[in-house]
mmCIF file of C-alpha atoms (C1' of nucleotides) in Angstrom:
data_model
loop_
_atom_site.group_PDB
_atom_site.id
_atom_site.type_symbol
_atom_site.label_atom_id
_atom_site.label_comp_id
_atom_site.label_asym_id
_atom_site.label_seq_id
_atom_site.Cartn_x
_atom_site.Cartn_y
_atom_site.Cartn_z
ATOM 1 C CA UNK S 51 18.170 19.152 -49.862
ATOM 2 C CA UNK S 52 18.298 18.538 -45.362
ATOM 3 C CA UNK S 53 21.931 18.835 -44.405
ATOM 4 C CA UNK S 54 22.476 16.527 -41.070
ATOM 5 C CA UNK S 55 22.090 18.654 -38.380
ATOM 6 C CA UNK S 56 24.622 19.422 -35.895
ATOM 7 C CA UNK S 57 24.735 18.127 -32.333
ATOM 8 C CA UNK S 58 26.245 20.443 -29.981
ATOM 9 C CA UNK S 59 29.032 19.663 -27.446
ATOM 10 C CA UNK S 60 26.716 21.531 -24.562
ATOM 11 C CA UNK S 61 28.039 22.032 -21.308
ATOM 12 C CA UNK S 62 25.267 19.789 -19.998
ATOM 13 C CA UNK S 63 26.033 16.767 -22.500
ATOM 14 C CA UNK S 64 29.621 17.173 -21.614
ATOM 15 C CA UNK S 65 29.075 16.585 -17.677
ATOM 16 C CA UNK S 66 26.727 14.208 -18.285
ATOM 17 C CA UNK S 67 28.821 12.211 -20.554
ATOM 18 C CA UNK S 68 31.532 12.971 -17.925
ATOM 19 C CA UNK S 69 29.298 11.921 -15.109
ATOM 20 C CA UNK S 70 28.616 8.574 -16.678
ATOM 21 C CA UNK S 71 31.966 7.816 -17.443
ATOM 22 C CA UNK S 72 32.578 8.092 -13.761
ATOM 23 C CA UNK S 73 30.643 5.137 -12.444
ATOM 24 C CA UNK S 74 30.161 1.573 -13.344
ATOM 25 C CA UNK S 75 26.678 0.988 -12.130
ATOM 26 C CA UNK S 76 24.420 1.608 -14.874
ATOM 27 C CA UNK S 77 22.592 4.554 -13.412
ATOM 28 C CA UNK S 78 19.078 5.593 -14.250
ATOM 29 C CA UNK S 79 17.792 8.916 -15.733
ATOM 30 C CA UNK S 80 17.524 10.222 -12.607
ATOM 31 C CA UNK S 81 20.781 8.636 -10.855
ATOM 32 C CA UNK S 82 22.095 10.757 -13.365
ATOM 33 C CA UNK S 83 20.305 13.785 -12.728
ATOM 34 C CA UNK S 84 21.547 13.362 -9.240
ATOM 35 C CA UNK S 85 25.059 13.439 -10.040
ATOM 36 C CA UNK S 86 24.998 15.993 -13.199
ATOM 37 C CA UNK S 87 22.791 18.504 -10.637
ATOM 38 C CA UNK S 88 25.679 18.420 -8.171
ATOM 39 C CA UNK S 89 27.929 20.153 -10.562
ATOM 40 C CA UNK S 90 24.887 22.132 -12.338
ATOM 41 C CA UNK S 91 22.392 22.824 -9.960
ATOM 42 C CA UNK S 92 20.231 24.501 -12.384
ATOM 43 C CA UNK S 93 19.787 21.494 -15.238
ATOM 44 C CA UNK S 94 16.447 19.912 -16.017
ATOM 45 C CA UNK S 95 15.645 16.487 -15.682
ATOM 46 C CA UNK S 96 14.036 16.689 -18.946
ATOM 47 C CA UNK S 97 17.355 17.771 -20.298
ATOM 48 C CA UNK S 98 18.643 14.781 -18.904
ATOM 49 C CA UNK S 99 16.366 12.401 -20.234
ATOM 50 C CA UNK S 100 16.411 14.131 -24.005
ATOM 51 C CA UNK S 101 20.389 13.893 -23.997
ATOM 52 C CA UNK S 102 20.814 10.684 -22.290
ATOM 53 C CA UNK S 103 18.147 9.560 -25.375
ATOM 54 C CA UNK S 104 20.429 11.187 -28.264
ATOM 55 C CA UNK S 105 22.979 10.316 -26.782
ATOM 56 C CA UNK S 106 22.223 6.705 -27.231
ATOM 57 C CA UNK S 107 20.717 7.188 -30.470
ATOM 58 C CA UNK S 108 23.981 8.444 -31.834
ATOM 59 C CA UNK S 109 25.832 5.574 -29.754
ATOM 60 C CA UNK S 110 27.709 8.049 -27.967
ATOM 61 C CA UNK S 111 26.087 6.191 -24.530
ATOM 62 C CA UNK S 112 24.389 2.948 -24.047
ATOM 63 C CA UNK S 113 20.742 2.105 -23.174
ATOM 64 C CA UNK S 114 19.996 -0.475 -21.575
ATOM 65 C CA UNK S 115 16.256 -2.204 -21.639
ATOM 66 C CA UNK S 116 17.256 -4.488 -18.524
ATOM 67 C CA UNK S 117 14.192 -5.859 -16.382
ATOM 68 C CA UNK S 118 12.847 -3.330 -13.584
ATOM 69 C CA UNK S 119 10.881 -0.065 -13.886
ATOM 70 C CA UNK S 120 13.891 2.032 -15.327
ATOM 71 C CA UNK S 121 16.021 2.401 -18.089
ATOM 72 C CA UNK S 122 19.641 2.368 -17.454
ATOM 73 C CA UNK S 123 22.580 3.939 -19.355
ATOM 74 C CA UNK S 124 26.208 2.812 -19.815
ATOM 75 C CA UNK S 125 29.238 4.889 -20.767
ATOM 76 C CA UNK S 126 30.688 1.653 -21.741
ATOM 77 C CA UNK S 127 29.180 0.984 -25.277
ATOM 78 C CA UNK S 128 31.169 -2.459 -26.626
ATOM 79 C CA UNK S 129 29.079 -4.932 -25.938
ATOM 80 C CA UNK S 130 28.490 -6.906 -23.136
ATOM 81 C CA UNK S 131 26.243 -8.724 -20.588
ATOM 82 C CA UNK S 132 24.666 -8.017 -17.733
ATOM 83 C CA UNK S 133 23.122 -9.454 -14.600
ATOM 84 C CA UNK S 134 20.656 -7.776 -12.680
ATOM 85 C CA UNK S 135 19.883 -8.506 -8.441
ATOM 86 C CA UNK S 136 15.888 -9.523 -8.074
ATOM 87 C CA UNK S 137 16.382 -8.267 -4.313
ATOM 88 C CA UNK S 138 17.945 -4.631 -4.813
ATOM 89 C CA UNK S 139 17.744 -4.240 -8.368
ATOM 90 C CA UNK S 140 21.115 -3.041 -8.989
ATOM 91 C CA UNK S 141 22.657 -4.097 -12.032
ATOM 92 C CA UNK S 142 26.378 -4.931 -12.951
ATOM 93 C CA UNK S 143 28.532 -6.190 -15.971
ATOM 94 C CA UNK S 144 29.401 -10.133 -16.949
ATOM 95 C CA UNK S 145 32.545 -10.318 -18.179
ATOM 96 C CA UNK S 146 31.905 -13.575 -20.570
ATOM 97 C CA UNK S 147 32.649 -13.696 -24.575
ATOM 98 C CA UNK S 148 29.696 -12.623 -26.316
ATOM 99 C CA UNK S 149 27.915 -15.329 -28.368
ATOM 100 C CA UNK S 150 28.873 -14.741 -31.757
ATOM 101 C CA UNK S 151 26.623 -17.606 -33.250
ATOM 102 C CA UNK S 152 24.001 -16.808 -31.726
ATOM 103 C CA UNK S 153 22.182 -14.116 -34.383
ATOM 104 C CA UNK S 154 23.200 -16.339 -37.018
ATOM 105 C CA UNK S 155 21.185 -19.305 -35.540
ATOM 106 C CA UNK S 156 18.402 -17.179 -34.073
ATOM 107 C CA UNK S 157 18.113 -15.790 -37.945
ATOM 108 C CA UNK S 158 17.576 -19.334 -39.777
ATOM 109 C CA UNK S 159 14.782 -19.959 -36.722
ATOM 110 C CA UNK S 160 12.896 -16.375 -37.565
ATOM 111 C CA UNK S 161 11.302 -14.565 -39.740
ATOM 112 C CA UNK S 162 13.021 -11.506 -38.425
ATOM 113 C CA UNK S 163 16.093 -9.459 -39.509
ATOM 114 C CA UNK S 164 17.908 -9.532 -36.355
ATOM 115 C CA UNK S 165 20.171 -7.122 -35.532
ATOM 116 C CA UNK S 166 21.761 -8.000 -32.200
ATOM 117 C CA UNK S 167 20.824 -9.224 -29.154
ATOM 118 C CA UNK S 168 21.204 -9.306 -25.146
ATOM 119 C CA UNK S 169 21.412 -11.806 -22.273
ATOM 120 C CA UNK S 170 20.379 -10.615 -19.044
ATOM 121 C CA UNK S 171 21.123 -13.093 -16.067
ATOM 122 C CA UNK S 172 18.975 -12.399 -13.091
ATOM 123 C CA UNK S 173 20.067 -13.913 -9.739
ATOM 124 C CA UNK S 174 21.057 -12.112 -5.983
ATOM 125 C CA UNK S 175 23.743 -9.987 -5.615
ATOM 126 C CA UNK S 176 26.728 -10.240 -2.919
ATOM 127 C CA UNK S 177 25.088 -8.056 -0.332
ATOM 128 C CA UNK S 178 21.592 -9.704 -0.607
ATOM 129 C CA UNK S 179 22.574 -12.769 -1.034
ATOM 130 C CA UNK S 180 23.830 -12.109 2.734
ATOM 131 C CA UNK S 181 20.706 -10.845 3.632
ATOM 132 C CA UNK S 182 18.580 -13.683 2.609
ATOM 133 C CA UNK S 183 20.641 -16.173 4.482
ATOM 134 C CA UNK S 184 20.108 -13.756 7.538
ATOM 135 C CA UNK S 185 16.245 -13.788 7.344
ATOM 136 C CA UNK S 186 16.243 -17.029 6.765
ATOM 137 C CA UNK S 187 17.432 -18.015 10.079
ATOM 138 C CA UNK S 188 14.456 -16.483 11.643
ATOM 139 C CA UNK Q 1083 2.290 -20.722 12.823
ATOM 140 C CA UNK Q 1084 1.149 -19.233 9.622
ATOM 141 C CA UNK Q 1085 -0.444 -21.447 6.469
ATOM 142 C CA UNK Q 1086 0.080 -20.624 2.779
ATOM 143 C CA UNK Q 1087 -2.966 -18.516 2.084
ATOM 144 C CA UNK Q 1088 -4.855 -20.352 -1.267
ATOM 145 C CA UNK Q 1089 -5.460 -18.440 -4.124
ATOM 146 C CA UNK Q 1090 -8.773 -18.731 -5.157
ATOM 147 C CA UNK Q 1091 -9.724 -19.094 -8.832
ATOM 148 C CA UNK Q 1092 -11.639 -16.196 -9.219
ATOM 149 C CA UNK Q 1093 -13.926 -15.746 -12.572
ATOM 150 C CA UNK Q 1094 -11.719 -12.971 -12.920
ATOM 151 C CA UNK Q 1095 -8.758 -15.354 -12.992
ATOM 152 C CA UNK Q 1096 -9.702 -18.064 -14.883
ATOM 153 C CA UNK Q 1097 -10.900 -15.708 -17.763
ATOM 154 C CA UNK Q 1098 -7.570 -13.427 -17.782
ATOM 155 C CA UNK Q 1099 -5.552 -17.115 -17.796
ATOM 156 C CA UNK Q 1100 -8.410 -18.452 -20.703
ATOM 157 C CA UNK Q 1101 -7.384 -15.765 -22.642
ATOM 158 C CA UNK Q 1102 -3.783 -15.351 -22.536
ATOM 159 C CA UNK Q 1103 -3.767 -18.719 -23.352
ATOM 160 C CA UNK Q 1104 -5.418 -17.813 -26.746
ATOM 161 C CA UNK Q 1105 -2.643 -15.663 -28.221
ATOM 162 C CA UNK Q 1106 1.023 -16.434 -28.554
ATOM 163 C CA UNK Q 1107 1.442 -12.365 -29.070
ATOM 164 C CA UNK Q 1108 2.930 -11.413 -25.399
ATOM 165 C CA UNK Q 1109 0.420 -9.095 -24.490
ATOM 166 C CA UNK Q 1110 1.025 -6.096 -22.215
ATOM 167 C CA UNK Q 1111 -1.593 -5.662 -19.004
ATOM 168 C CA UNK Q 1112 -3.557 -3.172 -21.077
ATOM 169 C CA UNK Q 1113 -3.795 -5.716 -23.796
ATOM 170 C CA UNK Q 1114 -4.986 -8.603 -21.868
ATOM 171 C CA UNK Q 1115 -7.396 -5.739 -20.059
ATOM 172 C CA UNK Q 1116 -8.802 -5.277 -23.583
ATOM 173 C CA UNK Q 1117 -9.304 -9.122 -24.611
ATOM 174 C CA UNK Q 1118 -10.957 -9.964 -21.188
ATOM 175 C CA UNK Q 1119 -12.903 -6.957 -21.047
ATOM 176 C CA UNK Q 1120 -15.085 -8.237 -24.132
ATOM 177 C CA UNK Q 1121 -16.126 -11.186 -21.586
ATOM 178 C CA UNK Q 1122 -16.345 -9.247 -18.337
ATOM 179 C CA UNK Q 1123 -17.354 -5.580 -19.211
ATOM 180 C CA UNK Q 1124 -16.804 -4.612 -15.152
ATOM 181 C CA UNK Q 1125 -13.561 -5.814 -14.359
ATOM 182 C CA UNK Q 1126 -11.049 -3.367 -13.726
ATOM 183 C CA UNK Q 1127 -7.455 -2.348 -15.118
ATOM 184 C CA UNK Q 1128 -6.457 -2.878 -11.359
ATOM 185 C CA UNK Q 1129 -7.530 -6.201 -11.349
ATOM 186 C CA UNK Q 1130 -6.224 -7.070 -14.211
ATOM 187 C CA UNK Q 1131 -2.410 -5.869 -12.630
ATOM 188 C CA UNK Q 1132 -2.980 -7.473 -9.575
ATOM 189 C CA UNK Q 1133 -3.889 -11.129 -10.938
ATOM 190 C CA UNK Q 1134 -1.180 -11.444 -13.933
ATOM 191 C CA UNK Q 1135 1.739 -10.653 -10.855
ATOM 192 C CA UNK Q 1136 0.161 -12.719 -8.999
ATOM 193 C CA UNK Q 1137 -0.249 -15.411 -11.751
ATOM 194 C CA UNK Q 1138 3.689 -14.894 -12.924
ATOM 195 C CA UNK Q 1139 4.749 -15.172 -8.614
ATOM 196 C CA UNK Q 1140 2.880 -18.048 -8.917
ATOM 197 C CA UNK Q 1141 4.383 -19.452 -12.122
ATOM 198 C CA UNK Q 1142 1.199 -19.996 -13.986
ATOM 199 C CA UNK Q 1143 2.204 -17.265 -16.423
ATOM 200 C CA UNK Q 1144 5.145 -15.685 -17.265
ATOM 201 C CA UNK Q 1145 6.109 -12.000 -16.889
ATOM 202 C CA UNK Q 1146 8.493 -10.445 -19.232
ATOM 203 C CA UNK Q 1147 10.895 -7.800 -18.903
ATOM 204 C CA UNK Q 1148 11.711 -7.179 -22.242
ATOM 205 C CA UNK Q 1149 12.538 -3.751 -23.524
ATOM 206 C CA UNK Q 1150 10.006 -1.715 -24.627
ATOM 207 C CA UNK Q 1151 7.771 0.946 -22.197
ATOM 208 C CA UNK Q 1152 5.315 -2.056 -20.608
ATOM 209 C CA UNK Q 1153 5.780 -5.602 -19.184
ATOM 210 C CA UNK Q 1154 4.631 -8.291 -21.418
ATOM 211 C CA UNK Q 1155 2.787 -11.668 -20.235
ATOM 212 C CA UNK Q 1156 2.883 -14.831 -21.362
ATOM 213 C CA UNK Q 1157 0.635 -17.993 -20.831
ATOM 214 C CA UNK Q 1158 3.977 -20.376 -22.240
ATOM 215 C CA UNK Q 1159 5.473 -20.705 -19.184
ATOM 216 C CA UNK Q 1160 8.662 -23.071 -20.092
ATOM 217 C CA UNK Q 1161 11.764 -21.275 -20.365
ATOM 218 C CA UNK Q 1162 12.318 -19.922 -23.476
ATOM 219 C CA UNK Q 1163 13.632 -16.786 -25.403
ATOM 220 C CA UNK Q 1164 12.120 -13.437 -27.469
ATOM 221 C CA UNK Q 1165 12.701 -11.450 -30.480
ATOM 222 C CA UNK Q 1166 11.078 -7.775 -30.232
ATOM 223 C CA UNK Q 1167 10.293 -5.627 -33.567
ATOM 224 C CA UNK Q 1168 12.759 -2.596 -33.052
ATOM 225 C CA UNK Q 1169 10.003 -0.612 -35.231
ATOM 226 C CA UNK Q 1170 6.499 -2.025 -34.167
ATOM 227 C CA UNK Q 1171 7.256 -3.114 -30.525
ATOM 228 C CA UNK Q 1172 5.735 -6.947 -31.257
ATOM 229 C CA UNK Q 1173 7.307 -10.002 -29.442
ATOM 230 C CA UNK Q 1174 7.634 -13.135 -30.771
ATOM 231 C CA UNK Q 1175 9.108 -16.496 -29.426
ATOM 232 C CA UNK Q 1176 12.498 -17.593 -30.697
ATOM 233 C CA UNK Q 1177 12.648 -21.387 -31.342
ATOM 234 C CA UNK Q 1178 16.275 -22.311 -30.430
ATOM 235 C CA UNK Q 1179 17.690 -24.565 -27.558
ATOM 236 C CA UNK Q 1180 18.093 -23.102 -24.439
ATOM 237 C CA UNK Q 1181 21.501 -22.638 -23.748
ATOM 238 C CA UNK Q 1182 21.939 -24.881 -20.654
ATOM 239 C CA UNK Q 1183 25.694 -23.986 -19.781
ATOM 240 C CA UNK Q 1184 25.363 -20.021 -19.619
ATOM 241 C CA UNK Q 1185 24.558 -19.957 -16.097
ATOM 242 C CA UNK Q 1186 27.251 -21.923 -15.083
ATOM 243 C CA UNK Q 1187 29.551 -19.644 -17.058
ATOM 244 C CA UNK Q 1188 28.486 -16.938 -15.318
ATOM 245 C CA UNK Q 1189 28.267 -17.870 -12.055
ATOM 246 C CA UNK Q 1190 32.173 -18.386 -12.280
ATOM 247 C CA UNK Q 1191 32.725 -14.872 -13.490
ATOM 248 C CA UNK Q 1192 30.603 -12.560 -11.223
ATOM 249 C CA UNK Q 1193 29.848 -12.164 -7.523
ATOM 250 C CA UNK Q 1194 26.513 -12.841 -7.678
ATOM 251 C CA UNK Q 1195 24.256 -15.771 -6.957
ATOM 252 C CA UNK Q 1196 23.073 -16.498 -10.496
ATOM 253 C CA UNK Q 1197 19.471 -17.831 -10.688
ATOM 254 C CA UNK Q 1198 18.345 -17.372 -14.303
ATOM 255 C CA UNK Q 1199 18.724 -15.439 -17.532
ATOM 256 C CA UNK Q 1200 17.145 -14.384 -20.669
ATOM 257 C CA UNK Q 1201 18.079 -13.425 -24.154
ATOM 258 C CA UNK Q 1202 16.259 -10.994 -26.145
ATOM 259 C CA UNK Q 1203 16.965 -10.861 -29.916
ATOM 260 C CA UNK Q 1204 15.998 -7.572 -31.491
ATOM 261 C CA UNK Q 1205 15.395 -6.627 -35.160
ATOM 262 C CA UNK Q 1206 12.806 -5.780 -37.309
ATOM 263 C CA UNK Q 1207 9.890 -8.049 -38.086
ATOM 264 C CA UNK Q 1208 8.571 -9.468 -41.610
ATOM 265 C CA UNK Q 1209 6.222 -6.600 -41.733
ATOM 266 C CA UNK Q 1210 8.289 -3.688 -40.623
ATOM 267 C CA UNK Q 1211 11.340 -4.865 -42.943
ATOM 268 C CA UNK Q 1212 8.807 -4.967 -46.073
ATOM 269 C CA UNK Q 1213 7.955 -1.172 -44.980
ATOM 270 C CA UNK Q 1214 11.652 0.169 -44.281
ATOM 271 C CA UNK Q 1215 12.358 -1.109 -48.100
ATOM 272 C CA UNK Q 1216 9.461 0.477 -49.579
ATOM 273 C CA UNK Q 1217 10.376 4.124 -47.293
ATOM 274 C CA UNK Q 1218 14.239 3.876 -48.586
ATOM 275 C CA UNK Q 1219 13.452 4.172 -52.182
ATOM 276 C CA UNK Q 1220 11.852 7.567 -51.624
ATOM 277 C "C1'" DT R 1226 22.374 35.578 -36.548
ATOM 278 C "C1'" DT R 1227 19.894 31.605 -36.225
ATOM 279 C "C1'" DA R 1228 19.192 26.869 -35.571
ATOM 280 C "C1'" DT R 1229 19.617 24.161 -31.730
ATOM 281 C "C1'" DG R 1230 19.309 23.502 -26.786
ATOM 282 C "C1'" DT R 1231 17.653 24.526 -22.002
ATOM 283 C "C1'" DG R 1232 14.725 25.111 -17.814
ATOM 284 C "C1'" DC R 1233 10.434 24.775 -16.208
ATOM 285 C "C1'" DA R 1234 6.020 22.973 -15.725
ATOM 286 C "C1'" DA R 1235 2.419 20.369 -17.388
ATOM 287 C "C1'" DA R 1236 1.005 16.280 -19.728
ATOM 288 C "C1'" DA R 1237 1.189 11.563 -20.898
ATOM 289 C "C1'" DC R 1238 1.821 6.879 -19.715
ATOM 290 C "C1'" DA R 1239 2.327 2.727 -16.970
ATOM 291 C "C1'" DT R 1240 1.554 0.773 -12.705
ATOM 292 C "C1'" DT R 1241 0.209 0.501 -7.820
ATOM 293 C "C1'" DT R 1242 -2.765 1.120 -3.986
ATOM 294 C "C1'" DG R 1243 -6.640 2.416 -0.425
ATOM 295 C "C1'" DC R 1244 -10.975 1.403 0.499
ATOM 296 C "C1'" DA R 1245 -15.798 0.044 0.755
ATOM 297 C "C1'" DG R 1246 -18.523 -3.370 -0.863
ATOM 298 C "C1'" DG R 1247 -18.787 -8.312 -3.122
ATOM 299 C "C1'" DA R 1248 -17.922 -13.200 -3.595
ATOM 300 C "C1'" DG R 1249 -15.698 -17.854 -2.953
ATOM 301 C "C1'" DT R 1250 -15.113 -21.561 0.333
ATOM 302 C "C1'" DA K 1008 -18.705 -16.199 8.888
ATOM 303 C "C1'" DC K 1009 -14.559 -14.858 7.346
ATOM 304 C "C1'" DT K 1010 -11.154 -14.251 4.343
ATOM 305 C "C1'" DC K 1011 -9.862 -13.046 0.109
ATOM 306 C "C1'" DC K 1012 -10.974 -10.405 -4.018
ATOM 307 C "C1'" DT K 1013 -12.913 -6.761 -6.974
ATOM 308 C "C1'" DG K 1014 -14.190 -2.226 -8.974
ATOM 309 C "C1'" DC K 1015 -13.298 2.271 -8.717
ATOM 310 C "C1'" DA K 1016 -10.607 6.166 -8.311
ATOM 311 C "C1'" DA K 1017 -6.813 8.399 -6.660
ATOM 312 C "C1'" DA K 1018 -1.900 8.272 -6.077
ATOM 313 C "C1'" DT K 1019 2.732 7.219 -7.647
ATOM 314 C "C1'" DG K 1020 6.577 6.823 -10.526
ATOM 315 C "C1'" DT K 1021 8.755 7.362 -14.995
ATOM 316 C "C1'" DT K 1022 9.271 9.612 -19.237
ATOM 317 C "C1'" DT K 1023 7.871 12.999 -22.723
ATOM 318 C "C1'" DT K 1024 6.658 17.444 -24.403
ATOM 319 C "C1'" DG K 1025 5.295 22.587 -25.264
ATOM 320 C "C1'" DC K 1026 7.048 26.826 -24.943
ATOM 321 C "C1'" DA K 1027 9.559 31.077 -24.033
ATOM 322 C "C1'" DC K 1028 14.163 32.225 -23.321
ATOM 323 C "C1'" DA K 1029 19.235 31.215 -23.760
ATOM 324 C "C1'" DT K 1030 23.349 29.952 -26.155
ATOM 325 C "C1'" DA K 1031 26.832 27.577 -29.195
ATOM 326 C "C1'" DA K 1032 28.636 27.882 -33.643
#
DNA sequence: TTATGTGCAAAACATTTGCAGGAGT
DNA sequence: ACTCCTGCAAATGTTTTGCACATAA
């Protein structure tokens, strides 16, 4: 008989969990290492990475698998939207009702147990949005 | 003054397009390296990187940013949306209308300049639910 | 006390890029 | 001819992992 195992309150998964509740933009692993390191010179970014990944496994965090060439966490884990800038790559919430329907219909067109789902807009944020318009003058 | 440069339609090109066309499985780069390798021993994985991004700039193919560790291509370039096996990693197409008004939605809730989305279902495929069932009963 | 966690460094992956030679138009 | 393109290999960027030591419970 395997008893579930523990998962210590470290002082590193505290600040990290600490440090993400902080901030609302969706850092990456290494955003994160950036932040935690300022308060704990001396952590690993492979610490960071393992906790940031159990963290989300027990739903303490969210992941997010959002376009780019990182994965982005969330210390906000109802769910919700997101929209992501093609110029910078920064990526921020959309505060719209989630589609409730929407597993339900996707299920009767599949062959797959779905479990949830995720809309990611893509489009140009404020600042580059600004930008563009200024290039494209020249 | 500066023309648009043409792309030319390399052997290399119309092979890698020839046989993403085949498939409806979303291959990743290496994938697509593997099929057209069979036909063109030489070619390299470089290649291969360089012509799908240019392909999906283009719009002949589409590039998908679906969760997962690798980008995904896809030969059916009309707008539609993806299921992805949380167990096995396979991407399949979901058959269900487009959802036309989302954008506008958006748009009125958030800063940015909205120019797309995507939804991605997730759950586990036909294959991977058959095997969860059968690893439970132990 | 002991299972779990950490720091460090190396390894593993995925993707991009520099360059010299090759090929399409 | 003259670009544009390719193969190759090295570089880059992200994430994972092995291991000896440290630490929370």
């Amino acid at each position: 008989m395997q008893h579930t195992p523990q998962m210590r309150l470290t002082t590193q998964r505290q600040i990290i969990l600490e440090e993400l509740g902080k901030v609302t933009s969706h850092p990456t692993a290494n955003e994160v290492y950036d932040m935690v390191r300022k308060r704990l010179p001396r952590i690993g970014l492979g610490t960071v990475y393992r906790n940031l990944e159990l963290m989300s496994d027990t739903g303490m965090i969210l992941k997010l698998e959002v376009g780019g060439t990182q994965k982005r966490f969330d210390a906000t884990v109802a769910p919700h939207y997101h929209i992501r800038c093609l110029s910078c790559g920064k990526v921020d919430d959309v505060d719209i009702p989630m589609i409730s329907d929407i597993n339900r219909i996707a299920a009767d067109k599949s062959k797959y147990q779905i479990l949830g789902h995720h809309i990611e807009f893509t489009g140009l944020c404020h600042d580059c949005s600004s930008v563009e318009e200024k290039v494209s003058i020249n």
